Amino acid sequence: MKVTVATLSDTVFTLDVSPDMELENFKALCEAESSIAVLEIVLLFNGQPLVGESLSMGALGVADGDMIMMDRKRASAPRRAAPASQTAGGGGMFDFSQIQVPGGGGGGSGAAASASSGAGSSRPRATADQEDPATIRDMLRANPDQLAMLKQNNPRLSEALESGDLDKFSLVLKEQQDARMERERLRIRMLNADPFDLETQKMIQQEIEQKNIDANMELAMEASPESFGTVIMLYINCTVNGHNVKAFVDSGAQATIMSQAAAERCGIMRLVDQRWAGIAKGVGTQKIIGRVHMAQIQIESDYLTSSFSILEDQPMDMLLGLDMLKKHQCTIDLKRNCLVFGTNGTETTFLSEADLPLCARLSGSGKEGEKEEEAALKASVQDSANLEDKQLTEALARSATETKMDTSESKSEASGSGEASTAETGSVGTDFKETDVANLMAMGFPREACITELRKVGGDVNLAIANMFARSLSEKFNQKK
């Protein structure tokens, strides 16, 4: 049968015993679990102390699933007016000072609690204060070293602490405390379980591995604490086709690459050879749009040539790969924090964290800042495209007004000749003629689109030409995007 033993200090463990086991042997098991000497152990079952060392557990009334309270014998202090009921019972004296009694609103019990408060009762009160989330928060804020360790070892709790929200901090702290208590319960259950059980063996193996990992981490933190820090990547400033670009120096990349957005910004998308399209594989996979076989890069005051593989979705603008580094015999000098080009002797300093792009900063806004930057870039491109479309529409309208075309004459003739003129020219509507449609089709527009646009503008040929040209340019621009 299984018997649960609990102490006043909230220590709980389960023992698998036989009903025939004698009380003295049961106390010996309790000594092995609690490190309390057998002679000092006092057991309490159903409010009564267990006596009779030679009696079996079954004879004492203990059954499967029962709970027994355990405490240490303590020498009784002299009391001024001890009631007879406290000295009449057999067995040792129980120390109930560790039990936290909620404060009442007066009465005899409250007075007794206040009178008996001393060194024994101040300890639980201090423990309760230390477990208060507000107290823990204040202690962490007052100790910068512990706060730094918390940021490194427990980022979630550190984030809740820095938010300033006590409820959020209390919630995270309680979740982690509950998880720790659950792990402790599992460990106790593992120690009390059958050591030859497969699940128990797995749990023992995991605990041994975790202890080895913790010991290795402590040794590393003592011997080489710098290994727990973070480093920034290597970026340099360069100019491509007159546009400033921050290039990532990556000696582990096979080829030099550029994002599609950066290529459009630098104006080299017109040089992309789509015959070199494919898939780039590495940590992930990305689509290669094509390749620019030769482009000029300005680094410091010197100009170098390089080829680019254009990637469709790439967070960084440009990456200098091994092909570029070997071609120009580059040396990554970390001692002087610079990149040296062996072909011409040019040296350029690696950028500091403050000068890095948002996607590469350790303490920056990360993906959110990158999305904002991309959204602003798209908005500026869209505004410029709308302005170009507007200017082009106005120019086409002015050109059509100046030339007057033949459609204006056909329209005036139709208004004067009536039905006879309509029959001669083969009108397709009441507001425009077949000659108008033919003139629009001669510009490369389909017949149905010409008829639809003329009906929409009421037969105004000049306005229809301007609208169709503007729509065509807008569709081409959207296809490029």
Tab-separated table of C-alpha atoms in Angstrom:
chain	number	residue	atom	x	y	z
A	1	MET	CA	0.000	0.000	0.000
A	2	LYS	CA	1.067	3.603	-0.547
A	3	VAL	CA	1.226	5.982	2.410
A	4	THR	CA	1.825	9.724	2.021
A	5	VAL	CA	3.966	11.435	4.669
A	6	ALA	CA	3.776	15.217	5.074
A	7	THR	CA	5.717	17.551	7.347
A	8	LEU	CA	4.880	20.981	8.705
A	9	SER	CA	7.542	22.466	6.409
A	10	ASP	CA	5.532	21.454	3.278
A	11	THR	CA	7.739	18.448	2.480
A	12	VAL	CA	5.668	15.592	1.036
A	13	PHE	CA	6.779	12.123	-0.016
A	14	THR	CA	5.084	8.783	-0.671
A	15	LEU	CA	6.225	5.416	0.688
A	16	ASP	CA	5.249	2.004	-0.617
A	17	VAL	CA	4.924	-0.180	2.489
A	18	SER	CA	3.305	-3.437	3.542
A	19	PRO	CA	0.456	-3.571	6.103
A	20	ASP	CA	2.635	-5.949	8.137
A	21	MET	CA	5.511	-3.471	8.404
A	22	GLU	CA	6.236	-2.501	11.989
A	23	LEU	CA	6.142	1.108	13.116
A	24	GLU	CA	9.865	1.239	13.911
A	25	ASN	CA	10.712	0.104	10.360
A	26	PHE	CA	8.331	2.718	8.946
A	27	LYS	CA	10.154	5.385	10.968
A	28	ALA	CA	13.430	4.130	9.512
A	29	LEU	CA	12.071	4.751	6.000
A	30	CYS	CA	10.978	8.220	7.056
A	31	GLU	CA	14.496	8.873	8.371
A	32	ALA	CA	15.973	7.966	4.970
A	33	GLU	CA	13.628	10.396	3.183
A	34	SER	CA	13.699	13.337	5.613
A	35	SER	CA	17.177	13.033	7.262
A	36	ILE	CA	15.542	13.233	10.701
A	37	ALA	CA	16.772	10.757	13.297
A	38	VAL	CA	14.372	7.980	14.255
A	39	LEU	CA	14.463	8.976	17.939
A	40	GLU	CA	13.329	12.499	17.015
A	41	ILE	CA	10.498	11.490	14.673
A	42	VAL	CA	6.920	11.889	15.866
A	43	LEU	CA	4.102	10.524	13.662
A	44	LEU	CA	0.512	11.760	13.855
A	45	PHE	CA	-2.379	9.859	12.261
A	46	ASN	CA	-5.974	11.138	12.373
A	47	GLY	CA	-4.966	13.655	15.033
A	48	GLN	CA	-3.443	11.040	17.350
A	49	PRO	CA	0.246	10.118	17.737
A	50	LEU	CA	1.272	6.649	16.634
A	51	VAL	CA	2.734	4.658	19.527
A	52	GLY	CA	3.867	1.065	19.847
A	53	GLU	CA	7.080	0.441	17.977
A	54	SER	CA	6.367	-3.266	17.506
A	55	LEU	CA	2.832	-2.811	16.152
A	56	SER	CA	2.219	-3.171	12.415
A	57	MET	CA	0.879	-0.366	10.264
A	58	GLY	CA	-2.307	-2.324	9.627
A	59	ALA	CA	-2.852	-2.831	13.366
A	60	LEU	CA	-2.494	0.932	13.869
A	61	GLY	CA	-5.304	1.521	11.349
A	62	VAL	CA	-3.193	2.852	8.480
A	63	ALA	CA	-4.649	1.878	5.082
A	64	ASP	CA	-3.723	2.422	1.436
A	65	GLY	CA	-3.808	6.102	0.424
A	66	ASP	CA	-3.745	7.500	3.995
A	67	MET	CA	-1.650	10.507	5.020
A	68	ILE	CA	0.544	10.671	8.116
A	69	MET	CA	1.909	13.918	9.591
A	70	MET	CA	5.557	13.858	10.671
A	71	ASP	CA	7.453	16.295	12.907
A	72	ARG	CA	10.628	16.486	14.941
A	73	LYS	CA	10.567	16.170	18.737
A	74	ARG	CA	11.514	19.391	20.462
A	75	ALA	CA	12.291	20.109	24.080
A	76	SER	CA	9.313	21.793	25.683
A	77	ALA	CA	10.015	25.306	26.997
A	78	PRO	CA	8.776	26.271	30.494
A	79	ARG	CA	5.336	27.837	30.328
A	80	ARG	CA	3.704	30.103	32.842
A	81	ALA	CA	0.179	28.681	32.781
A	82	ALA	CA	0.179	25.522	30.737
A	83	PRO	CA	-3.240	23.894	30.585
A	84	ALA	CA	-3.460	20.334	31.840
A	85	SER	CA	-4.746	19.187	28.475
A	86	GLN	CA	-1.391	20.056	26.858
A	87	THR	CA	0.637	17.865	29.216
A	88	ALA	CA	-1.714	14.976	29.690
A	89	GLY	CA	-1.280	13.398	26.259
A	90	GLY	CA	1.503	10.945	25.556
A	91	GLY	CA	4.199	11.299	22.882
A	92	GLY	CA	6.393	14.273	21.969
A	93	MET	CA	5.478	17.915	21.753
A	94	PHE	CA	4.514	19.238	18.328
A	95	ASP	CA	5.856	22.549	17.078
A	96	PHE	CA	3.015	24.349	15.279
A	97	SER	CA	4.920	27.631	14.922
A	98	GLN	CA	5.523	26.982	11.209
A	99	ILE	CA	1.793	26.883	10.439
A	100	GLN	CA	0.660	30.263	9.102
A	101	VAL	CA	-2.646	31.252	10.722
A	102	PRO	CA	-4.536	34.024	8.931
A	103	GLY	CA	-5.035	37.070	11.129
A	104	GLY	CA	-8.528	37.288	12.587
A	105	GLY	CA	-10.572	40.301	13.413
A	106	GLY	CA	-10.083	40.093	17.178
A	107	GLY	CA	-11.127	37.449	19.709
A	108	GLY	CA	-9.162	35.168	21.919
A	109	SER	CA	-7.415	33.360	19.078
A	110	GLY	CA	-6.000	36.604	17.714
A	111	ALA	CA	-4.719	37.599	21.127
A	112	ALA	CA	-3.113	34.222	21.634
A	113	ALA	CA	-1.411	34.427	18.263
A	114	SER	CA	-0.015	37.868	18.994
A	115	ALA	CA	1.170	36.808	22.436
A	116	SER	CA	3.014	33.780	21.123
A	117	SER	CA	4.722	35.667	18.279
A	118	GLY	CA	8.481	35.409	18.647
A	119	ALA	CA	11.496	34.158	16.767
A	120	GLY	CA	9.613	31.069	15.586
A	121	SER	CA	6.669	32.991	14.093
A	122	SER	CA	8.743	35.789	12.528
A	123	ARG	CA	10.458	33.318	10.196
A	124	PRO	CA	7.288	32.285	8.303
A	125	ARG	CA	6.256	35.920	8.019
A	126	ALA	CA	9.639	36.792	6.476
A	127	THR	CA	9.332	33.842	4.096
A	128	ALA	CA	5.893	35.003	3.017
A	129	ASP	CA	7.218	38.505	2.342
A	130	GLN	CA	10.050	37.113	0.208
A	131	GLU	CA	7.561	35.135	-1.897
A	132	ASP	CA	5.445	38.222	-2.573
A	133	PRO	CA	5.775	39.244	-6.277
A	134	ALA	CA	6.098	42.922	-5.397
A	135	THR	CA	8.955	42.158	-2.992
A	136	ILE	CA	10.724	39.986	-5.573
A	137	ARG	CA	10.329	42.718	-8.188
A	138	ASP	CA	11.818	45.347	-5.878
A	139	MET	CA	14.734	43.056	-4.976
A	140	LEU	CA	15.548	42.454	-8.644
A	141	ARG	CA	15.354	46.146	-9.501
A	142	ALA	CA	17.688	46.988	-6.622
A	143	ASN	CA	20.355	44.520	-7.783
A	144	PRO	CA	21.733	45.269	-11.277
A	145	ASP	CA	23.789	42.054	-11.347
A	146	GLN	CA	20.758	39.851	-10.726
A	147	LEU	CA	18.779	41.873	-13.252
A	148	ALA	CA	21.444	41.267	-15.917
A	149	MET	CA	21.485	37.541	-15.148
A	150	LEU	CA	17.688	37.474	-15.333
A	151	LYS	CA	17.740	39.035	-18.809
A	152	GLN	CA	20.131	36.375	-20.018
A	153	ASN	CA	18.702	33.291	-18.292
A	154	ASN	CA	14.987	34.144	-18.087
A	155	PRO	CA	14.021	36.584	-20.860
A	156	ARG	CA	10.277	36.051	-20.388
A	157	LEU	CA	10.306	37.018	-16.711
A	158	SER	CA	12.698	39.888	-17.463
A	159	GLU	CA	10.329	41.236	-20.109
A	160	ALA	CA	7.435	41.087	-17.646
A	161	LEU	CA	9.572	42.913	-15.064
A	162	GLU	CA	10.537	45.699	-17.473
A	163	SER	CA	6.904	46.175	-18.568
A	164	GLY	CA	6.110	47.657	-15.138
A	165	ASP	CA	2.862	45.660	-14.913
A	166	LEU	CA	2.775	43.893	-11.529
A	167	ASP	CA	-0.106	41.623	-12.565
A	168	LYS	CA	1.787	40.408	-15.620
A	169	PHE	CA	4.956	39.865	-13.553
A	170	SER	CA	2.987	37.960	-10.902
A	171	LEU	CA	1.353	35.760	-13.536
A	172	VAL	CA	4.650	34.809	-15.186
A	173	LEU	CA	6.331	34.267	-11.819
A	174	LYS	CA	3.498	32.005	-10.606
A	175	GLU	CA	3.585	29.952	-13.819
A	176	GLN	CA	7.307	29.359	-13.455
A	177	GLN	CA	7.001	28.536	-9.750
A	178	ASP	CA	4.225	26.023	-10.489
A	179	ALA	CA	6.343	24.448	-13.218
A	180	ARG	CA	9.276	24.134	-10.817
A	181	MET	CA	7.058	22.533	-8.166
A	182	GLU	CA	5.701	20.102	-10.742
A	183	ARG	CA	9.244	19.091	-11.702
A	184	GLU	CA	10.051	18.569	-8.036
A	185	ARG	CA	6.977	16.369	-7.584
A	186	LEU	CA	8.009	14.316	-10.589
A	187	ARG	CA	11.486	13.931	-9.145
A	188	ILE	CA	10.100	12.731	-5.810
A	189	ARG	CA	7.807	10.307	-7.573
A	190	MET	CA	10.747	9.052	-9.592
A	191	LEU	CA	12.805	8.438	-6.455
A	192	ASN	CA	9.970	6.503	-4.853
A	193	ALA	CA	9.107	4.484	-7.959
A	194	ASP	CA	10.462	1.139	-9.077
A	195	PRO	CA	14.070	1.763	-10.222
A	196	PHE	CA	13.763	-0.962	-12.876
A	197	ASP	CA	10.753	0.649	-14.587
A	198	LEU	CA	11.489	1.967	-18.099
A	199	GLU	CA	9.845	5.362	-17.521
A	200	THR	CA	11.753	5.755	-14.269
A	201	GLN	CA	15.004	4.926	-16.029
A	202	LYS	CA	14.284	7.600	-18.650
A	203	MET	CA	13.565	10.221	-15.989
A	204	ILE	CA	16.746	9.306	-14.123
A	205	GLN	CA	18.737	9.577	-17.351
A	206	GLN	CA	17.229	12.993	-18.156
A	207	GLU	CA	18.023	14.277	-14.673
A	208	ILE	CA	21.621	13.076	-14.910
A	209	GLU	CA	22.016	14.692	-18.353
A	210	GLN	CA	20.540	17.975	-17.118
A	211	LYS	CA	22.913	18.025	-14.147
A	212	ASN	CA	25.864	17.475	-16.488
A	213	ILE	CA	24.650	20.299	-18.746
A	214	ASP	CA	24.253	22.667	-15.797
A	215	ALA	CA	27.729	21.803	-14.528
A	216	ASN	CA	29.193	22.400	-17.987
A	217	MET	CA	27.418	25.767	-18.241
A	218	GLU	CA	28.688	26.883	-14.831
A	219	LEU	CA	32.234	25.942	-15.825
A	220	ALA	CA	31.914	27.877	-19.098
A	221	MET	CA	30.517	30.959	-17.344
A	222	GLU	CA	33.479	30.914	-14.970
A	223	ALA	CA	36.225	30.119	-17.497
A	224	SER	CA	35.016	32.020	-20.597
A	225	PRO	CA	32.105	34.360	-19.839
A	226	GLU	CA	32.612	36.150	-23.166
A	227	SER	CA	31.168	33.118	-24.964
A	228	PHE	CA	27.718	34.049	-23.606
A	229	GLY	CA	27.783	37.444	-25.284
A	230	THR	CA	26.440	38.281	-28.740
A	231	VAL	CA	28.328	39.730	-31.696
A	232	ILE	CA	27.144	41.818	-34.625
A	233	MET	CA	27.613	40.776	-38.234
A	234	LEU	CA	30.145	42.378	-40.593
A	235	TYR	CA	28.732	45.135	-42.832
A	236	ILE	CA	30.447	47.749	-44.999
A	237	ASN	CA	29.290	50.831	-46.863
A	238	CYS	CA	29.390	50.762	-50.660
A	239	THR	CA	27.746	52.444	-53.640
A	240	VAL	CA	26.069	50.651	-56.558
A	241	ASN	CA	25.115	52.758	-59.592
A	242	GLY	CA	25.162	55.915	-57.472
A	243	HIS	CA	22.973	54.478	-54.672
A	244	ASN	CA	24.284	53.838	-51.142
A	245	VAL	CA	23.985	50.209	-50.004
A	246	LYS	CA	25.038	48.461	-46.780
A	247	ALA	CA	26.670	45.192	-47.853
A	248	PHE	CA	26.937	42.132	-45.631
A	249	VAL	CA	30.372	40.464	-45.805
A	250	ASP	CA	29.833	36.701	-45.729
A	251	SER	CA	32.792	34.467	-46.499
A	252	GLY	CA	30.527	31.430	-46.110
A	253	ALA	CA	28.322	32.400	-49.059
A	254	GLN	CA	29.293	31.033	-52.447
A	255	ALA	CA	28.028	33.917	-54.598
A	256	THR	CA	27.390	37.640	-54.260
A	257	ILE	CA	23.662	38.337	-54.110
A	258	MET	CA	21.338	41.345	-54.083
A	259	SER	CA	17.674	41.643	-53.218
A	260	GLN	CA	15.140	42.551	-55.882
A	261	ALA	CA	14.151	45.696	-53.970
A	262	ALA	CA	17.759	46.895	-53.827
A	263	ALA	CA	18.282	46.106	-57.524
A	264	GLU	CA	15.212	48.169	-58.434
A	265	ARG	CA	16.396	50.982	-56.208
A	266	CYS	CA	19.848	50.932	-57.822
A	267	GLY	CA	18.363	50.780	-61.347
A	268	ILE	CA	20.061	47.551	-62.493
A	269	MET	CA	16.962	45.379	-62.955
A	270	ARG	CA	17.196	46.138	-66.697
A	271	LEU	CA	20.449	44.124	-66.759
A	272	VAL	CA	19.034	40.979	-65.146
A	273	ASP	CA	19.521	37.865	-67.281
A	274	GLN	CA	16.546	35.638	-66.462
A	275	ARG	CA	18.201	32.634	-68.087
A	276	TRP	CA	20.113	32.260	-64.814
A	277	ALA	CA	16.944	31.940	-62.750
A	278	GLY	CA	16.740	29.131	-60.214
A	279	ILE	CA	16.584	28.301	-56.513
A	280	ALA	CA	19.170	29.368	-53.915
A	281	LYS	CA	19.658	26.770	-51.177
A	282	GLY	CA	21.352	27.274	-47.848
A	283	VAL	CA	19.762	27.664	-44.437
A	284	GLY	CA	16.526	28.068	-46.411
A	285	THR	CA	15.479	28.265	-50.049
A	286	GLN	CA	14.790	31.405	-52.079
A	287	LYS	CA	13.931	32.091	-55.693
A	288	ILE	CA	16.658	33.512	-57.942
A	289	ILE	CA	15.158	35.902	-60.494
A	290	GLY	CA	18.299	36.095	-62.616
A	291	ARG	CA	21.821	37.424	-62.729
A	292	VAL	CA	23.536	40.723	-63.469
A	293	HIS	CA	26.746	39.645	-65.130
A	294	MET	CA	28.734	42.789	-64.425
A	295	ALA	CA	28.078	45.877	-62.336
A	296	GLN	CA	30.305	48.490	-60.794
A	297	ILE	CA	30.688	48.867	-57.024
A	298	GLN	CA	32.326	51.847	-55.368
A	299	ILE	CA	34.050	51.100	-52.041
A	300	GLU	CA	35.688	54.098	-50.458
A	301	SER	CA	37.312	55.877	-53.458
A	302	ASP	CA	37.941	52.813	-55.648
A	303	TYR	CA	35.662	51.152	-58.215
A	304	LEU	CA	35.386	47.373	-58.498
A	305	THR	CA	33.389	45.095	-60.778
A	306	SER	CA	31.200	42.276	-59.581
A	307	SER	CA	28.318	40.064	-60.659
A	308	PHE	CA	25.068	39.717	-58.706
A	309	SER	CA	22.484	36.990	-58.326
A	310	ILE	CA	19.130	38.760	-57.808
A	311	LEU	CA	16.939	37.108	-55.159
A	312	GLU	CA	13.218	37.714	-55.010
A	313	ASP	CA	12.715	37.814	-51.237
A	314	GLN	CA	15.904	38.732	-49.402
A	315	PRO	CA	15.925	40.698	-46.091
A	316	MET	CA	19.374	42.240	-46.605
A	317	ASP	CA	20.074	44.499	-49.578
A	318	MET	CA	23.408	43.035	-50.626
A	319	LEU	CA	25.734	40.202	-49.641
A	320	LEU	CA	29.387	40.015	-50.656
A	321	GLY	CA	30.082	36.332	-51.202
A	322	LEU	CA	33.207	34.265	-51.586
A	323	ASP	CA	33.387	34.854	-55.355
A	324	MET	CA	33.797	38.611	-54.831
A	325	LEU	CA	36.187	38.186	-51.883
A	326	LYS	CA	38.470	35.765	-53.736
A	327	LYS	CA	38.368	37.773	-56.947
A	328	HIS	CA	39.733	40.865	-55.201
A	329	GLN	CA	41.899	38.911	-52.687
A	330	CYS	CA	40.090	40.345	-49.678
A	331	THR	CA	41.258	39.918	-46.085
A	332	ILE	CA	38.897	40.137	-43.121
A	333	ASP	CA	41.065	41.818	-40.487
A	334	LEU	CA	39.186	41.481	-37.173
A	335	LYS	CA	42.065	42.932	-35.182
A	336	ARG	CA	41.775	46.272	-36.981
A	337	ASN	CA	38.045	45.773	-37.692
A	338	CYS	CA	38.314	46.370	-41.409
A	339	LEU	CA	38.083	44.668	-44.815
A	340	VAL	CA	41.256	44.863	-46.908
A	341	PHE	CA	41.207	44.462	-50.704
A	342	GLY	CA	44.466	42.895	-51.863
A	343	THR	CA	44.134	43.955	-55.524
A	344	ASN	CA	44.273	47.689	-54.833
A	345	GLY	CA	45.048	48.015	-51.109
A	346	THR	CA	41.710	49.623	-50.249
A	347	GLU	CA	40.613	49.352	-46.612
A	348	THR	CA	37.076	49.950	-45.373
A	349	THR	CA	35.955	49.798	-41.748
A	350	PHE	CA	33.174	47.486	-40.623
A	351	LEU	CA	30.028	49.293	-39.480
A	352	SER	CA	29.062	49.642	-35.829
A	353	GLU	CA	25.717	48.375	-34.559
A	354	ALA	CA	24.130	51.823	-34.746
A	355	ASP	CA	24.903	52.007	-38.489
A	356	LEU	CA	23.617	48.539	-39.365
A	357	PRO	CA	20.323	48.040	-41.221
A	358	LEU	CA	17.322	47.290	-39.036
A	359	CYS	CA	17.252	43.593	-39.926
A	360	ALA	CA	20.811	43.114	-38.574
A	361	ARG	CA	20.669	45.055	-35.305
A	362	LEU	CA	20.709	43.205	-31.987
A	363	SER	CA	18.730	45.818	-30.076
A	364	GLY	CA	16.784	47.326	-32.963
A	365	SER	CA	13.125	46.967	-33.831
A	366	GLY	CA	13.887	43.857	-35.932
A	367	LYS	CA	11.173	42.697	-38.288
A	368	GLU	CA	8.765	45.475	-37.306
A	369	GLY	CA	11.254	48.178	-38.239
A	370	GLU	CA	12.094	46.349	-41.432
A	371	LYS	CA	8.407	46.206	-42.377
A	372	GLU	CA	8.003	49.915	-41.670
A	373	GLU	CA	11.034	50.717	-43.828
A	374	GLU	CA	9.720	48.509	-46.632
A	375	ALA	CA	6.240	50.066	-46.393
A	376	ALA	CA	7.709	53.580	-46.596
A	377	LEU	CA	9.777	52.571	-49.641
A	378	LYS	CA	6.738	51.083	-51.393
A	379	ALA	CA	4.694	54.199	-50.609
A	380	SER	CA	7.340	56.461	-52.132
A	381	VAL	CA	7.568	54.259	-55.247
A	382	GLN	CA	3.782	54.257	-55.589
A	383	ASP	CA	3.598	58.049	-55.219
A	384	SER	CA	6.234	58.550	-57.906
A	385	ALA	CA	4.411	56.106	-60.194
A	386	ASN	CA	1.108	57.928	-59.699
A	387	LEU	CA	2.790	61.244	-60.489
A	388	GLU	CA	4.304	59.811	-63.676
A	389	ASP	CA	0.922	58.424	-64.746
A	390	LYS	CA	-0.743	61.771	-64.135
A	391	GLN	CA	1.899	63.666	-66.088
A	392	LEU	CA	1.717	61.175	-68.952
A	393	THR	CA	-2.079	61.409	-69.077
A	394	GLU	CA	-1.953	65.202	-69.265
A	395	ALA	CA	0.703	65.066	-71.984
A	396	LEU	CA	-1.346	62.633	-74.079
A	397	ALA	CA	-4.443	64.735	-73.645
A	398	ARG	CA	-2.626	67.860	-74.803
A	399	SER	CA	-1.127	66.021	-77.772
A	400	ALA	CA	-4.500	64.651	-78.805
A	401	THR	CA	-6.099	68.084	-78.506
A	402	GLU	CA	-3.428	69.722	-80.674
A	403	THR	CA	-3.528	67.122	-83.462
A	404	LYS	CA	-7.375	66.978	-83.426
A	405	MET	CA	-7.024	63.735	-85.424
A	406	ASP	CA	-9.516	62.719	-88.027
A	407	THR	CA	-12.038	61.574	-85.478
A	408	SER	CA	-13.084	65.121	-84.600
A	409	GLU	CA	-13.941	65.827	-88.226
A	410	SER	CA	-15.893	62.594	-88.555
A	411	LYS	CA	-17.796	63.433	-85.406
A	412	SER	CA	-18.800	66.924	-86.698
A	413	GLU	CA	-19.842	65.509	-90.040
A	414	ALA	CA	-21.991	62.905	-88.305
A	415	SER	CA	-23.834	65.539	-86.297
A	416	GLY	CA	-24.776	67.428	-89.481
A	417	SER	CA	-25.687	64.573	-91.808
A	418	GLY	CA	-28.000	62.604	-89.504
A	419	GLU	CA	-29.090	59.041	-90.259
A	420	ALA	CA	-27.673	58.954	-93.790
A	421	SER	CA	-24.173	59.687	-92.561
A	422	THR	CA	-24.559	57.052	-89.860
A	423	ALA	CA	-25.464	54.410	-92.381
A	424	GLU	CA	-22.522	55.329	-94.642
A	425	THR	CA	-19.890	55.081	-91.919
A	426	GLY	CA	-21.293	52.045	-90.163
A	427	SER	CA	-21.900	53.435	-86.683
A	428	VAL	CA	-21.543	51.035	-83.710
A	429	GLY	CA	-23.246	53.343	-81.188
A	430	THR	CA	-25.225	56.525	-80.847
A	431	ASP	CA	-22.279	58.693	-79.611
A	432	PHE	CA	-19.353	57.514	-81.771
A	433	LYS	CA	-18.627	56.029	-85.177
A	434	GLU	CA	-16.797	53.064	-86.636
A	435	THR	CA	-14.002	55.356	-87.779
A	436	ASP	CA	-13.388	56.320	-84.136
A	437	VAL	CA	-13.066	52.678	-83.187
A	438	ALA	CA	-10.739	52.027	-86.128
A	439	ASN	CA	-8.465	54.894	-85.121
A	440	LEU	CA	-8.199	53.532	-81.568
A	441	MET	CA	-7.527	50.008	-82.832
A	442	ALA	CA	-4.735	51.369	-85.016
A	443	MET	CA	-2.955	52.403	-81.811
A	444	GLY	CA	-2.812	48.766	-80.655
A	445	PHE	CA	-5.910	48.527	-78.444
A	446	PRO	CA	-8.455	45.678	-78.809
A	447	ARG	CA	-11.817	46.441	-80.396
A	448	GLU	CA	-13.989	45.582	-77.400
A	449	ALA	CA	-11.867	47.743	-75.102
A	450	CYS	CA	-12.126	50.658	-77.547
A	451	ILE	CA	-15.921	50.403	-77.749
A	452	THR	CA	-16.258	50.133	-73.972
A	453	GLU	CA	-14.062	53.162	-73.335
A	454	LEU	CA	-15.833	55.293	-75.946
A	455	ARG	CA	-19.188	54.499	-74.401
A	456	LYS	CA	-17.830	55.326	-70.973
A	457	VAL	CA	-16.604	58.799	-71.992
A	458	GLY	CA	-19.615	59.610	-74.163
A	459	GLY	CA	-17.817	59.359	-77.501
A	460	ASP	CA	-14.961	61.763	-76.638
A	461	VAL	CA	-12.112	60.175	-78.600
A	462	ASN	CA	-9.347	62.310	-77.115
A	463	LEU	CA	-10.343	61.446	-73.540
A	464	ALA	CA	-10.687	57.772	-74.441
A	465	ILE	CA	-7.123	57.704	-75.864
A	466	ALA	CA	-5.710	59.352	-72.719
A	467	ASN	CA	-7.553	56.956	-70.379
A	468	MET	CA	-6.499	53.839	-72.296
A	469	PHE	CA	-2.841	54.889	-72.417
A	470	ALA	CA	-2.865	55.623	-68.659
A	471	ARG	CA	-4.498	52.267	-67.859
A	472	SER	CA	-1.971	50.415	-70.015
A	473	LEU	CA	0.979	52.062	-68.273
A	474	SER	CA	-0.497	51.345	-64.848
A	475	GLU	CA	-0.937	47.646	-65.678
A	476	LYS	CA	2.676	47.389	-66.860
A	477	PHE	CA	3.900	49.030	-63.693
A	478	ASN	CA	1.902	46.630	-61.502
A	479	GLN	CA	3.301	43.646	-63.451
A	480	LYS	CA	6.846	44.852	-62.736
A	481	LYS	CA	6.062	45.117	-59.020
